[in-house]
mmCIF file of C-alpha atoms in Angstrom:
data_model
loop_
_atom_site.group_PDB
_atom_site.id
_atom_site.type_symbol
_atom_site.label_atom_id
_atom_site.label_comp_id
_atom_site.label_asym_id
_atom_site.label_seq_id
_atom_site.Cartn_x
_atom_site.Cartn_y
_atom_site.Cartn_z
ATOM 1 C CA UNK F 1 40.986 -133.680 -12.498
ATOM 2 C CA UNK F 2 42.749 -132.775 -15.747
ATOM 3 C CA UNK F 3 44.254 -129.297 -15.844
ATOM 4 C CA UNK F 4 44.085 -127.691 -19.279
ATOM 5 C CA UNK F 5 45.588 -124.421 -20.489
ATOM 6 C CA UNK F 6 44.431 -122.659 -23.649
ATOM 7 C CA UNK F 7 47.150 -120.518 -25.222
ATOM 8 C CA UNK F 8 45.520 -117.616 -27.096
ATOM 9 C CA UNK F 9 47.710 -115.006 -28.853
ATOM 10 C CA UNK F 10 45.706 -111.847 -29.549
ATOM 11 C CA UNK F 11 46.402 -108.715 -31.587
ATOM 12 C CA UNK F 12 43.663 -106.098 -31.977
ATOM 13 C CA UNK F 13 40.887 -108.593 -31.183
ATOM 14 C CA UNK F 14 38.793 -106.647 -28.656
ATOM 15 C CA UNK F 15 35.521 -107.546 -30.417
ATOM 16 C CA UNK F 16 36.171 -111.290 -30.193
ATOM 17 C CA UNK F 17 37.197 -111.779 -26.558
ATOM 18 C CA UNK F 18 33.788 -112.004 -24.854
ATOM 19 C CA UNK F 19 32.300 -114.239 -27.561
ATOM 20 C CA UNK F 20 35.316 -116.541 -27.416
ATOM 21 C CA UNK F 21 35.111 -116.932 -23.657
ATOM 22 C CA UNK F 22 31.378 -117.616 -23.811
ATOM 23 C CA UNK F 23 31.822 -120.300 -26.492
ATOM 24 C CA UNK F 24 34.649 -121.872 -24.523
ATOM 25 C CA UNK F 25 32.615 -122.050 -21.319
ATOM 26 C CA UNK F 26 29.664 -123.527 -23.189
ATOM 27 C CA UNK F 27 31.845 -126.137 -24.903
ATOM 28 C CA UNK F 28 33.354 -127.327 -21.611
ATOM 29 C CA UNK F 29 30.309 -127.167 -19.350
ATOM 30 C CA UNK F 30 29.838 -130.388 -17.397
ATOM 31 C CA UNK F 31 33.357 -131.678 -18.198
ATOM 32 C CA UNK F 32 35.876 -132.807 -15.593
ATOM 33 C CA UNK F 33 38.406 -130.228 -16.799
ATOM 34 C CA UNK F 34 39.980 -127.476 -14.738
ATOM 35 C CA UNK F 35 40.792 -125.036 -17.509
ATOM 36 C CA UNK F 36 42.525 -121.693 -17.742
ATOM 37 C CA UNK F 37 43.086 -119.364 -20.673
ATOM 38 C CA UNK F 38 46.571 -117.928 -21.210
ATOM 39 C CA UNK F 39 45.999 -114.772 -23.233
ATOM 40 C CA UNK F 40 49.073 -113.226 -24.835
ATOM 41 C CA UNK F 41 48.493 -109.599 -25.786
ATOM 42 C CA UNK F 42 50.899 -109.107 -28.690
ATOM 43 C CA UNK F 43 51.142 -105.331 -28.598
ATOM 44 C CA UNK F 44 47.500 -104.638 -29.452
ATOM 45 C CA UNK F 45 46.707 -101.035 -30.369
ATOM 46 C CA UNK F 46 42.991 -101.153 -29.494
ATOM 47 C CA UNK F 47 41.331 -102.056 -26.160
ATOM 48 C CA UNK F 48 42.110 -105.779 -26.379
ATOM 49 C CA UNK F 49 44.058 -105.707 -23.114
ATOM 50 C CA UNK F 50 41.112 -104.210 -21.213
ATOM 51 C CA UNK F 51 38.781 -106.803 -22.745
ATOM 52 C CA UNK F 52 40.886 -109.776 -21.660
ATOM 53 C CA UNK F 53 41.612 -108.342 -18.196
ATOM 54 C CA UNK F 54 37.869 -108.555 -17.499
ATOM 55 C CA UNK F 55 38.238 -112.362 -17.623
ATOM 56 C CA UNK F 56 41.104 -112.694 -15.140
ATOM 57 C CA UNK F 57 39.090 -115.082 -12.977
ATOM 58 C CA UNK F 58 39.562 -117.699 -15.709
ATOM 59 C CA UNK F 59 42.670 -116.378 -17.395
ATOM 60 C CA UNK F 60 46.238 -115.228 -17.030
ATOM 61 C CA UNK F 61 47.159 -112.286 -19.229
ATOM 62 C CA UNK F 62 50.686 -111.984 -20.648
ATOM 63 C CA UNK F 63 51.111 -108.414 -21.885
ATOM 64 C CA UNK F 64 54.098 -108.178 -24.248
ATOM 65 C CA UNK F 65 56.072 -104.956 -24.485
ATOM 66 C CA UNK F 66 55.295 -104.580 -28.219
ATOM 67 C CA UNK F 67 54.123 -106.560 -31.221
ATOM 68 C CA UNK F 68 56.575 -109.452 -31.661
ATOM 69 C CA UNK F 69 54.468 -111.513 -34.088
ATOM 70 C CA UNK F 70 52.286 -114.553 -33.623
ATOM 71 C CA UNK F 71 55.128 -117.069 -33.391
ATOM 72 C CA UNK F 72 56.733 -115.173 -30.519
ATOM 73 C CA UNK F 73 53.368 -114.663 -28.807
ATOM 74 C CA UNK F 74 52.625 -118.372 -29.081
ATOM 75 C CA UNK F 75 56.032 -119.117 -27.578
ATOM 76 C CA UNK F 76 55.281 -116.770 -24.673
ATOM 77 C CA UNK F 77 51.987 -118.555 -24.032
ATOM 78 C CA UNK F 78 53.612 -121.990 -24.034
ATOM 79 C CA UNK F 79 56.307 -120.732 -21.637
ATOM 80 C CA UNK F 80 53.632 -119.632 -19.147
ATOM 81 C CA UNK F 81 51.275 -122.598 -19.531
ATOM 82 C CA UNK F 82 51.433 -125.180 -16.739
ATOM 83 C CA UNK F 83 48.470 -127.461 -17.440
ATOM 84 C CA UNK F 84 48.562 -131.224 -17.914
ATOM 85 C CA UNK F 85 47.521 -130.533 -21.500
ATOM 86 C CA UNK F 86 47.933 -127.344 -23.520
ATOM 87 C CA UNK F 87 45.808 -126.209 -26.467
ATOM 88 C CA UNK F 88 46.896 -123.302 -28.713
ATOM 89 C CA UNK F 89 43.756 -121.797 -30.248
ATOM 90 C CA UNK F 90 42.835 -118.603 -32.099
ATOM 91 C CA UNK F 91 40.332 -116.200 -30.605
ATOM 92 C CA UNK F 92 38.478 -115.709 -33.909
ATOM 93 C CA UNK F 93 36.602 -119.027 -33.378
ATOM 94 C CA UNK F 94 37.479 -120.455 -36.770
ATOM 95 C CA UNK F 95 38.827 -123.335 -34.688
ATOM 96 C CA UNK F 96 35.791 -124.580 -32.727
ATOM 97 C CA UNK F 97 36.165 -125.095 -28.948
ATOM 98 C CA UNK F 98 33.471 -127.790 -29.259
ATOM 99 C CA UNK F 99 36.186 -130.073 -30.666
ATOM 100 C CA UNK F 100 38.109 -130.080 -27.370
ATOM 101 C CA UNK F 101 36.280 -133.051 -25.702
ATOM 102 C CA UNK F 102 37.031 -135.280 -28.712
ATOM 103 C CA UNK F 103 40.679 -134.208 -28.707
ATOM 104 C CA UNK F 104 40.893 -134.813 -24.974
ATOM 105 C CA UNK F 105 39.511 -138.327 -25.440
ATOM 106 C CA UNK F 106 42.295 -139.080 -27.944
ATOM 107 C CA UNK F 107 44.826 -137.886 -25.373
ATOM 108 C CA UNK F 108 43.352 -140.151 -22.712
ATOM 109 C CA UNK F 109 43.664 -143.049 -25.145
ATOM 110 C CA UNK F 110 47.426 -142.519 -25.395
ATOM 111 C CA UNK F 111 48.069 -139.752 -27.920
ATOM 112 C CA UNK F 112 50.568 -137.124 -26.798
ATOM 113 C CA UNK F 113 49.673 -134.734 -29.621
ATOM 114 C CA UNK F 114 46.185 -134.419 -31.120
ATOM 115 C CA UNK F 115 46.117 -132.446 -34.359
ATOM 116 C CA UNK F 116 42.987 -130.663 -35.550
ATOM 117 C CA UNK F 117 42.955 -130.986 -39.356
ATOM 118 C CA UNK F 118 40.781 -128.760 -41.530
ATOM 119 C CA UNK F 119 38.835 -130.946 -43.942
ATOM 120 C CA UNK F 120 36.920 -127.973 -45.337
ATOM 121 C CA UNK F 121 38.514 -124.557 -45.951
ATOM 122 C CA UNK F 122 35.695 -123.036 -47.985
ATOM 123 C CA UNK F 123 35.580 -120.056 -45.606
ATOM 124 C CA UNK F 124 39.116 -119.088 -46.697
ATOM 125 C CA UNK F 125 39.723 -117.106 -49.867
ATOM 126 C CA UNK F 126 40.699 -118.841 -53.118
ATOM 127 C CA UNK F 127 44.183 -117.340 -52.879
ATOM 128 C CA UNK F 128 44.731 -118.472 -49.291
ATOM 129 C CA UNK F 129 43.527 -122.036 -49.970
ATOM 130 C CA UNK F 130 45.707 -122.497 -53.030
ATOM 131 C CA UNK F 131 48.781 -120.735 -51.675
ATOM 132 C CA UNK F 132 48.580 -122.845 -48.506
ATOM 133 C CA UNK F 133 48.350 -126.042 -50.565
ATOM 134 C CA UNK F 134 51.356 -124.989 -52.666
ATOM 135 C CA UNK F 135 53.365 -124.148 -49.554
ATOM 136 C CA UNK F 136 52.723 -127.543 -47.957
ATOM 137 C CA UNK F 137 53.752 -129.349 -51.162
ATOM 138 C CA UNK F 138 56.976 -127.379 -51.573
ATOM 139 C CA UNK F 139 57.905 -127.468 -47.882
ATOM 140 C CA UNK F 140 57.326 -131.190 -47.517
ATOM 141 C CA UNK F 141 59.292 -131.884 -50.707
ATOM 142 C CA UNK F 142 62.452 -130.117 -49.496
ATOM 143 C CA UNK F 143 62.260 -130.055 -45.683
ATOM 144 C CA UNK F 144 62.441 -132.615 -42.909
ATOM 145 C CA UNK F 145 60.251 -133.258 -41.020
ATOM 146 C CA UNK F 146 57.112 -132.870 -43.087
ATOM 147 C CA UNK F 147 54.303 -130.626 -41.866
ATOM 148 C CA UNK F 148 50.808 -132.169 -41.899
ATOM 149 C CA UNK F 149 48.749 -130.407 -44.556
ATOM 150 C CA UNK F 150 45.800 -128.256 -43.460
ATOM 151 C CA UNK F 151 46.869 -128.338 -39.813
ATOM 152 C CA UNK F 152 47.375 -125.008 -38.077
ATOM 153 C CA UNK F 153 48.405 -124.196 -34.523
ATOM 154 C CA UNK F 154 45.143 -125.611 -33.122
ATOM 155 C CA UNK F 155 46.144 -128.858 -31.397
ATOM 156 C CA UNK F 156 46.230 -130.535 -28.005
ATOM 157 C CA UNK F 157 49.642 -131.270 -26.480
ATOM 158 C CA UNK F 158 50.693 -133.289 -23.483
ATOM 159 C CA UNK F 159 52.791 -131.632 -20.789
ATOM 160 C CA UNK F 160 55.863 -133.567 -21.988
ATOM 161 C CA UNK F 161 55.517 -132.090 -25.488
ATOM 162 C CA UNK F 162 55.345 -128.547 -24.132
ATOM 163 C CA UNK F 163 58.433 -129.119 -22.001
ATOM 164 C CA UNK F 164 60.283 -130.434 -25.066
ATOM 165 C CA UNK F 165 59.326 -127.335 -27.078
ATOM 166 C CA UNK F 166 60.644 -125.118 -24.295
ATOM 167 C CA UNK F 167 64.057 -126.733 -24.695
ATOM 168 C CA UNK F 168 64.423 -125.558 -28.294
ATOM 169 C CA UNK F 169 66.753 -122.538 -28.256
ATOM 170 C CA UNK F 170 66.179 -120.708 -31.548
ATOM 171 C CA UNK F 171 64.928 -117.134 -31.504
ATOM 172 C CA UNK F 172 63.393 -117.135 -35.013
ATOM 173 C CA UNK F 173 60.654 -119.682 -34.470
ATOM 174 C CA UNK F 174 58.487 -121.333 -37.115
ATOM 175 C CA UNK F 175 56.089 -123.062 -34.745
ATOM 176 C CA UNK F 176 54.433 -125.426 -37.221
ATOM 177 C CA UNK F 177 57.857 -126.826 -38.033
ATOM 178 C CA UNK F 178 58.880 -127.033 -34.374
ATOM 179 C CA UNK F 179 55.666 -128.876 -33.520
ATOM 180 C CA UNK F 180 56.388 -131.407 -36.270
ATOM 181 C CA UNK F 181 60.073 -131.703 -35.332
ATOM 182 C CA UNK F 182 59.227 -132.545 -31.724
ATOM 183 C CA UNK F 183 57.345 -135.683 -32.810
ATOM 184 C CA UNK F 184 55.607 -137.746 -30.075
ATOM 185 C CA UNK F 185 52.617 -140.056 -30.562
ATOM 186 C CA UNK F 186 50.097 -138.210 -32.704
ATOM 187 C CA UNK F 187 46.397 -138.558 -33.508
ATOM 188 C CA UNK F 188 44.337 -136.489 -35.953
ATOM 189 C CA UNK F 189 40.803 -135.147 -35.584
ATOM 190 C CA UNK F 190 39.108 -133.683 -38.676
ATOM 191 C CA UNK F 191 36.799 -130.682 -38.509
ATOM 192 C CA UNK F 192 35.085 -128.070 -40.682
ATOM 193 C CA UNK F 193 36.575 -124.630 -40.327
ATOM 194 C CA UNK F 194 34.068 -121.884 -39.582
ATOM 195 C CA UNK F 195 34.135 -118.285 -40.767
ATOM 196 C CA UNK F 196 35.754 -115.678 -38.510
ATOM 197 C CA UNK F 197 33.476 -114.501 -35.726
ATOM 198 C CA UNK F 198 34.626 -110.904 -36.206
ATOM 199 C CA UNK F 199 37.435 -108.862 -37.696
ATOM 200 C CA UNK F 200 39.759 -109.939 -40.479
ATOM 201 C CA UNK F 201 42.978 -111.864 -40.959
ATOM 202 C CA UNK F 202 46.196 -110.093 -39.973
ATOM 203 C CA UNK F 203 48.086 -111.941 -42.748
ATOM 204 C CA UNK F 204 48.157 -110.323 -46.189
ATOM 205 C CA UNK F 205 49.813 -111.800 -49.290
ATOM 206 C CA UNK F 206 53.208 -110.277 -48.472
ATOM 207 C CA UNK F 207 53.197 -111.587 -44.895
ATOM 208 C CA UNK F 208 52.159 -115.039 -46.112
ATOM 209 C CA UNK F 209 55.030 -115.021 -48.616
ATOM 210 C CA UNK F 210 57.565 -114.108 -45.924
ATOM 211 C CA UNK F 211 56.030 -116.695 -43.605
ATOM 212 C CA UNK F 212 56.517 -119.369 -46.281
ATOM 213 C CA UNK F 213 60.170 -118.365 -46.773
ATOM 214 C CA UNK F 214 60.656 -118.484 -42.998
ATOM 215 C CA UNK F 215 59.232 -122.005 -42.870
ATOM 216 C CA UNK F 216 61.355 -123.387 -45.698
ATOM 217 C CA UNK F 217 64.643 -121.809 -44.587
ATOM 218 C CA UNK F 218 64.056 -122.843 -40.958
ATOM 219 C CA UNK F 219 64.022 -126.546 -41.731
ATOM 220 C CA UNK F 220 65.819 -127.052 -45.030
ATOM 221 C CA UNK F 221 69.083 -126.175 -46.768
ATOM 222 C CA UNK F 222 67.631 -127.387 -50.068
ATOM 223 C CA UNK F 223 67.581 -123.838 -51.562
ATOM 224 C CA UNK F 224 71.360 -123.663 -51.117
ATOM 225 C CA UNK F 225 71.850 -127.106 -52.591
ATOM 226 C CA UNK F 226 69.527 -126.376 -55.508
ATOM 227 C CA UNK F 227 71.547 -123.281 -56.332
ATOM 228 C CA UNK F 228 74.668 -125.433 -56.558
ATOM 229 C CA UNK F 229 72.946 -127.489 -59.240
ATOM 230 C CA UNK F 230 71.764 -124.373 -61.055
ATOM 231 C CA UNK F 231 75.342 -123.086 -61.098
ATOM 232 C CA UNK F 232 76.632 -126.414 -62.402
ATOM 233 C CA UNK F 233 74.036 -126.529 -65.186
ATOM 234 C CA UNK F 234 74.755 -122.918 -66.154
ATOM 235 C CA UNK F 235 78.504 -123.603 -66.256
ATOM 236 C CA UNK F 236 77.937 -126.740 -68.356
ATOM 237 C CA UNK F 237 75.819 -124.756 -70.792
ATOM 238 C CA UNK F 238 78.537 -122.078 -71.013
ATOM 239 C CA UNK F 239 81.290 -124.620 -71.709
ATOM 240 C CA UNK F 240 79.143 -126.347 -74.305
ATOM 241 C CA UNK F 241 78.365 -123.093 -76.044
ATOM 242 C CA UNK F 242 82.054 -122.093 -75.919
ATOM 243 C CA UNK F 243 82.961 -125.376 -77.633
ATOM 244 C CA UNK F 244 80.331 -124.709 -80.284
ATOM 245 C CA UNK F 245 81.793 -121.225 -80.923
ATOM 246 C CA UNK F 246 85.318 -122.647 -81.303
ATOM 247 C CA UNK F 247 84.206 -125.296 -83.782
ATOM 248 C CA UNK F 248 82.080 -122.837 -85.763
ATOM 249 C CA UNK F 249 84.966 -120.342 -85.922
ATOM 250 C CA UNK F 250 87.387 -122.977 -87.213
ATOM 251 C CA UNK F 251 85.026 -123.962 -90.028
ATOM 252 C CA UNK F 252 83.180 -120.742 -90.872
ATOM 253 C CA UNK F 253 85.392 -117.928 -89.641
ATOM 254 C CA UNK F 254 84.663 -115.161 -87.139
ATOM 255 C CA UNK F 255 81.232 -113.519 -87.041
ATOM 256 C CA UNK F 256 80.615 -109.993 -85.827
ATOM 257 C CA UNK F 257 79.271 -110.466 -82.261
ATOM 258 C CA UNK F 258 75.708 -109.327 -81.577
ATOM 259 C CA UNK F 259 75.187 -106.656 -78.962
ATOM 260 C CA UNK F 260 71.654 -107.823 -78.104
ATOM 261 C CA UNK F 261 72.618 -111.438 -77.431
ATOM 262 C CA UNK F 262 75.580 -110.292 -75.334
ATOM 263 C CA UNK F 263 73.401 -107.983 -73.257
ATOM 264 C CA UNK F 264 70.821 -110.710 -72.656
ATOM 265 C CA UNK F 265 73.539 -113.165 -71.571
ATOM 266 C CA UNK F 266 75.096 -110.671 -69.148
ATOM 267 C CA UNK F 267 71.725 -109.756 -67.617
ATOM 268 C CA UNK F 268 70.734 -113.412 -67.312
ATOM 269 C CA UNK F 269 73.940 -114.409 -65.537
ATOM 270 C CA UNK F 270 73.776 -111.277 -63.362
ATOM 271 C CA UNK F 271 70.227 -112.151 -62.321
ATOM 272 C CA UNK F 272 71.252 -115.719 -61.509
ATOM 273 C CA UNK F 273 74.097 -114.445 -59.334
ATOM 274 C CA UNK F 274 71.923 -111.931 -57.494
ATOM 275 C CA UNK F 275 69.274 -114.550 -56.701
ATOM 276 C CA UNK F 276 72.012 -116.858 -55.396
ATOM 277 C CA UNK F 277 73.415 -114.059 -53.231
ATOM 278 C CA UNK F 278 69.907 -113.381 -51.940
ATOM 279 C CA UNK F 279 69.455 -116.995 -50.859
ATOM 280 C CA UNK F 280 72.851 -116.973 -49.166
ATOM 281 C CA UNK F 281 71.866 -113.725 -47.462
ATOM 282 C CA UNK F 282 68.653 -115.287 -46.152
ATOM 283 C CA UNK F 283 70.571 -118.019 -44.341
ATOM 284 C CA UNK F 284 73.345 -115.652 -43.254
ATOM 285 C CA UNK F 285 70.741 -113.275 -41.829
ATOM 286 C CA UNK F 286 69.167 -116.095 -39.830
ATOM 287 C CA UNK F 287 72.575 -117.039 -38.420
ATOM 288 C CA UNK F 288 73.264 -113.381 -37.577
ATOM 289 C CA UNK F 289 69.981 -113.016 -35.674
ATOM 290 C CA UNK F 290 70.470 -116.282 -33.788
ATOM 291 C CA UNK F 291 74.061 -115.337 -32.877
ATOM 292 C CA UNK F 292 72.892 -112.207 -31.040
ATOM 293 C CA UNK F 293 70.802 -114.367 -28.676
ATOM 294 C CA UNK F 294 68.122 -111.767 -28.104
ATOM 295 C CA UNK F 295 65.023 -113.059 -26.307
ATOM 296 C CA UNK F 296 62.086 -114.101 -28.472
ATOM 297 C CA UNK F 297 59.768 -111.708 -26.620
ATOM 298 C CA UNK F 298 59.675 -109.271 -23.703
ATOM 299 C CA UNK F 299 56.874 -109.167 -21.134
ATOM 300 C CA UNK F 300 55.590 -105.830 -19.861
ATOM 301 C CA UNK F 301 53.386 -107.325 -17.165
ATOM 302 C CA UNK F 302 51.585 -110.523 -16.184
ATOM 303 C CA UNK F 303 48.056 -110.282 -14.788
ATOM 304 C CA UNK F 304 46.963 -113.296 -12.719
ATOM 305 C CA UNK F 305 50.194 -115.198 -12.060
ATOM 306 C CA UNK F 306 48.755 -118.391 -10.569
ATOM 307 C CA UNK F 307 45.819 -120.581 -11.563
ATOM 308 C CA UNK F 308 43.953 -119.458 -8.447
ATOM 309 C CA UNK F 309 44.473 -115.694 -8.845
ATOM 310 C CA UNK F 310 41.297 -113.643 -9.385
#
């Protein structure tokens, strides 16, 4: 019998837990799967922990000491999952559990990773759809490896893939990039994304922006290289303009310099320098955080340690 673990990070999702578990049971009824849900309570401030503890007969509950963010919570779930296959999935039911049998069939046919790709994102806002599309285009243009467009964390992974992900040592983890970096034989299953069962997204525009920066700087040094080219072009323009001034002075004499043009030039070059320093600081900050070697997450308590614990 195939053992399957569902990794479910949760943060203030008390209203979704019972519905999620009911949908999951219904989707897998009659299958030859021994499944378990690995809930990771990422510092919820409502009664999410009490809601998931009611399902300990089918779940293990990893209660983190505070809110570490979804990437850290997902890492904690993967570290505690021990199934033959592992499926990260959100509790809001935008990713349908009914897709699991089809994904499992792809795995049995030889795929080590089965991606669930959203072919319809009409339930997302206009801003989220377009910003996500822009992020994928920019990331895949400058970073290696490429991230499959419209693919979230919802996927099925073989035990070997999970073990490989556990070997990756970085503390600042961009999981979509790590999933892609790991590789392995991959199949894709398309699906229509449903509306959220309850609650709202925890990602606002500012968090999405920072998430995009995290993804690009985690897997590409292109921003640093691009700034080298910007500096070279700016220097070339300055030398060219200096040559023009020399020639004009020789033929037409010295003009009274303009204060406005000087101020604009100084502010422009100052802005260029500050942006460059900011990009350097982004990479330096990442190196600083990694050098401290703090753990990605801390666990307060684990409820239901083994697959057989009630």
